[in-house]
PDB file of C-alpha atoms in Angstrom:
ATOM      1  CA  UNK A   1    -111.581 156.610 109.471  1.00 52.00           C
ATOM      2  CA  UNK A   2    -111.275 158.784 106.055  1.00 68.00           C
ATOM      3  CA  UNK A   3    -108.628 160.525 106.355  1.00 73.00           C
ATOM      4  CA  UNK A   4    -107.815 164.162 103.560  1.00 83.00           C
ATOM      5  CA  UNK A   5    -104.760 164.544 101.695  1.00 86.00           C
ATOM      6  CA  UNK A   6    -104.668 167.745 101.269  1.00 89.00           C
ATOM      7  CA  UNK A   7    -105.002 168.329 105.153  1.00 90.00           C
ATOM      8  CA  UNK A   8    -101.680 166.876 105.713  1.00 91.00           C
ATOM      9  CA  UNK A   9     -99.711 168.176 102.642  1.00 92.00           C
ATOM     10  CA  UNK A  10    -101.227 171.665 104.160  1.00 92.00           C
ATOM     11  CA  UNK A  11     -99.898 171.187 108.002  1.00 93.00           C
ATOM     12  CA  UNK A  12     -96.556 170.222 106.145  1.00 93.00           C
ATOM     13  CA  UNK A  13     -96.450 173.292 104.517  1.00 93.00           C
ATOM     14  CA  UNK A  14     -97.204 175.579 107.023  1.00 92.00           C
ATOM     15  CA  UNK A  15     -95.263 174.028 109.347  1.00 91.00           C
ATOM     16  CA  UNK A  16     -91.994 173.928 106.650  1.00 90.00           C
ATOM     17  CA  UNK A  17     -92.670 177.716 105.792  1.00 89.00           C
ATOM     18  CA  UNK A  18     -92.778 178.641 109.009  1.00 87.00           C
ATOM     19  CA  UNK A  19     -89.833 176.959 109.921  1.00 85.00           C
ATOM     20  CA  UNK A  20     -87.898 179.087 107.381  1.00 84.00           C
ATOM     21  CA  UNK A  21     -89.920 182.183 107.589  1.00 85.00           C
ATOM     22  CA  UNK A  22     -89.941 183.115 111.565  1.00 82.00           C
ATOM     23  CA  UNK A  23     -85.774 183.328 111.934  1.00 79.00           C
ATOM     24  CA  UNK A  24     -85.678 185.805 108.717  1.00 77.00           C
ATOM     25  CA  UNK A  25     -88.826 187.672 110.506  1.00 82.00           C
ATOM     26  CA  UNK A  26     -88.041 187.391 114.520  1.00 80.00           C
ATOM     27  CA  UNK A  27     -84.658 187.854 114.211  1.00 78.00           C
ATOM     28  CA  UNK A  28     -83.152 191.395 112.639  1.00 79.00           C
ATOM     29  CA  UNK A  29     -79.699 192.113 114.161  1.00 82.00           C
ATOM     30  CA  UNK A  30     -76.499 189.882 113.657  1.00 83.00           C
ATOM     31  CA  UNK A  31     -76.264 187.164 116.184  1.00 81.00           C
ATOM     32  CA  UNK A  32     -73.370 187.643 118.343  1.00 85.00           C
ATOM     33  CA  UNK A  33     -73.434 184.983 121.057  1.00 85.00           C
ATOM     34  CA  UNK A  34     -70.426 182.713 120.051  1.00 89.00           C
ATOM     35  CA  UNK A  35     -72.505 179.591 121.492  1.00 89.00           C
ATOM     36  CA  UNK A  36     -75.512 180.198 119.602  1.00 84.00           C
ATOM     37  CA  UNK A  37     -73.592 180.785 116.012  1.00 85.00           C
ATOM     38  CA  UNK A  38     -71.628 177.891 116.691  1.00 87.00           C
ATOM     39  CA  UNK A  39     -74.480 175.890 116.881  1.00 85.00           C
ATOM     40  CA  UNK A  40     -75.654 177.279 113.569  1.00 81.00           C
ATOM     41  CA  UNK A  41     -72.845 176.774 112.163  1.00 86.00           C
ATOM     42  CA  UNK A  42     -72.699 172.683 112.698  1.00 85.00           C
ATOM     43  CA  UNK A  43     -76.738 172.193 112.266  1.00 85.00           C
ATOM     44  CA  UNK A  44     -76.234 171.989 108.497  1.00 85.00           C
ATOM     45  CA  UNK A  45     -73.462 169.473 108.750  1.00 85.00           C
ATOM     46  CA  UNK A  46     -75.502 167.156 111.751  1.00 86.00           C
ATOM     47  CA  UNK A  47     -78.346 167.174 109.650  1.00 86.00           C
ATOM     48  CA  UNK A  48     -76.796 165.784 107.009  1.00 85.00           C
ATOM     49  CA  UNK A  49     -75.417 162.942 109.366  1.00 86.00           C
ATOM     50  CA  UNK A  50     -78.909 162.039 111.150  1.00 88.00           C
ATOM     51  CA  UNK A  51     -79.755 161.601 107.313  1.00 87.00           C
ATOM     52  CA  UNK A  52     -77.182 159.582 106.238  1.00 87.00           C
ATOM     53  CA  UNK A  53     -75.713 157.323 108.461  1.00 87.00           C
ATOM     54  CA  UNK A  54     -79.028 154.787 108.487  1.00 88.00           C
ATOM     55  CA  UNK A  55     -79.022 154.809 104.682  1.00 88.00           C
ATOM     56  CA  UNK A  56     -75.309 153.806 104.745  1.00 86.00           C
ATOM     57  CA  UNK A  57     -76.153 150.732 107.551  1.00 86.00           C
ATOM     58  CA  UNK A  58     -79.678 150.074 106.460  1.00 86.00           C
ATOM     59  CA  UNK A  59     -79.280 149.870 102.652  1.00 85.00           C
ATOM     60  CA  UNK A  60     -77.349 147.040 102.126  1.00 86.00           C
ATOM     61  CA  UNK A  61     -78.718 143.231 102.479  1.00 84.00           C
ATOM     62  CA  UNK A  62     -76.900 142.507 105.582  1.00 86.00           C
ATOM     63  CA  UNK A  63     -75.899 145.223 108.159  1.00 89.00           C
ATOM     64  CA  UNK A  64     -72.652 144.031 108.719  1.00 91.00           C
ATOM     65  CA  UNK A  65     -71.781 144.902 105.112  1.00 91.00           C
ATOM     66  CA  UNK A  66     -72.730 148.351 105.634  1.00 92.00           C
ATOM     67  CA  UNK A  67     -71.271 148.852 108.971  1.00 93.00           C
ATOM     68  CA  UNK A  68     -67.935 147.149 107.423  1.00 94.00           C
ATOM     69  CA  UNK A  69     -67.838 149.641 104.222  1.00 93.00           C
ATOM     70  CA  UNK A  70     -68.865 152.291 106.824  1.00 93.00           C
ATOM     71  CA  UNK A  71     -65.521 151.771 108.932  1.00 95.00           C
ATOM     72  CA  UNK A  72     -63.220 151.379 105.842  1.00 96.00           C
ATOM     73  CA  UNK A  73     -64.440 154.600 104.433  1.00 94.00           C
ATOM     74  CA  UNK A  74     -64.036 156.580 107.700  1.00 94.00           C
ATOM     75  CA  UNK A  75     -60.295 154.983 107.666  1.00 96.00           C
ATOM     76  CA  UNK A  76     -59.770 155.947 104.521  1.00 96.00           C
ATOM     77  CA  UNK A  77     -61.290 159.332 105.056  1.00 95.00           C
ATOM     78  CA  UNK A  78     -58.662 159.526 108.510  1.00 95.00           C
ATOM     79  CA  UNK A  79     -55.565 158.922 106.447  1.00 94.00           C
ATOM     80  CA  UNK A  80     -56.548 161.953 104.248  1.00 91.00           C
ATOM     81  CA  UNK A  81     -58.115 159.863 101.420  1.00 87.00           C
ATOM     82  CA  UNK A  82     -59.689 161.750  98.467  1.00 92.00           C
ATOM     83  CA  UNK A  83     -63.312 161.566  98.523  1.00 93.00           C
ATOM     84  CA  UNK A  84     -62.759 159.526  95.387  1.00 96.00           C
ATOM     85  CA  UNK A  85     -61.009 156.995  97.354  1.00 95.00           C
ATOM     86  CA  UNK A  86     -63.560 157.085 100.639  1.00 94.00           C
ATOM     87  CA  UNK A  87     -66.165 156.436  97.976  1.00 94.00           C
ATOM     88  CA  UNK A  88     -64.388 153.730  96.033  1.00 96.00           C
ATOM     89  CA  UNK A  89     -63.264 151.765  98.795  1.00 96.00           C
ATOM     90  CA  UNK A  90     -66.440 151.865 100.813  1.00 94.00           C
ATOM     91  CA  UNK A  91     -68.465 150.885  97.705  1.00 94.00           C
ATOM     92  CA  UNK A  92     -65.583 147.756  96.963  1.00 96.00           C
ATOM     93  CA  UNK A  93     -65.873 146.839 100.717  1.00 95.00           C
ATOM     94  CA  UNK A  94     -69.259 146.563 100.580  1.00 94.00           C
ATOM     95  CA  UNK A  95     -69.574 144.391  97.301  1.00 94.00           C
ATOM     96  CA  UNK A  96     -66.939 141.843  98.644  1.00 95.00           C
ATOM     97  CA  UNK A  97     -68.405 141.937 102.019  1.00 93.00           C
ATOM     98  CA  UNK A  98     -71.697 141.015 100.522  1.00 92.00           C
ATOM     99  CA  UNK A  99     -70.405 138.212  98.226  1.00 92.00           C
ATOM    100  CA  UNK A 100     -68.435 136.479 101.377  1.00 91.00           C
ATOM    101  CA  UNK A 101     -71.325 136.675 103.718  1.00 86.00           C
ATOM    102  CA  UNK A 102     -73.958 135.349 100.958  1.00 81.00           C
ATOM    103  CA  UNK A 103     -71.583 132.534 100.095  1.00 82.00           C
ATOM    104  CA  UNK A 104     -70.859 131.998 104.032  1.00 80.00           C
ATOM    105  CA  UNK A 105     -74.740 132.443 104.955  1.00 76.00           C
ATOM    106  CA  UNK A 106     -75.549 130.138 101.876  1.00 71.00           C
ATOM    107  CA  UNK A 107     -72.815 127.569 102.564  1.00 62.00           C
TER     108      UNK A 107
END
């Protein structure tokens, strides 16, 4: 089966342009429901989640690395850490985590 290129990039386009362009189009008046602008309000910041969280746990060489720099950075985070600091430590957990598990998987 021969499949087109272009076919797809075009579906992917219209369907990403009409994503965007049918709110700005349908919808005229503020939105007043407090549920619905709410919900706006958080899509932006659950997006960003759905997008990140596998890269954090998927990334490394063994998941348990990644879900161990994943905790110490959300503790870190908790105790009003900079970003600096979330970053640092989760990056430092990581690396060590990685070292011991080679050296214990290795061993």
């Amino acid at each position: 089966m021969k499949t087109n290129a272009y076919i797809y990039i075009l579906i992917t386009f219209l369907v990403t342009y009409l994503i965007r362009l049918l709110p700005l189009t349908l919808i005229k008046k503020e939105i007043k429901n407090k549920f619905f602008r709410s919900f706006l309000f958080y899509v932006p910041y659950v997006t960003l989640s759905v997008m990140t969280f596998p890269a954090i746990i998927m990334v490394t060489d063994n998941i348990w690395s990644g879900i161990l720099g994943l905790l110490v950075g959300a503790a870190v985070a908790y105790f009003n850490g900079s970003l600096f600091k979330v970053a640092v430590s989760a990056c430092v957990t990581v690396f060590i985590a990685e070292l011991v598990l080679d050296f214990v998987l290795v061993a």
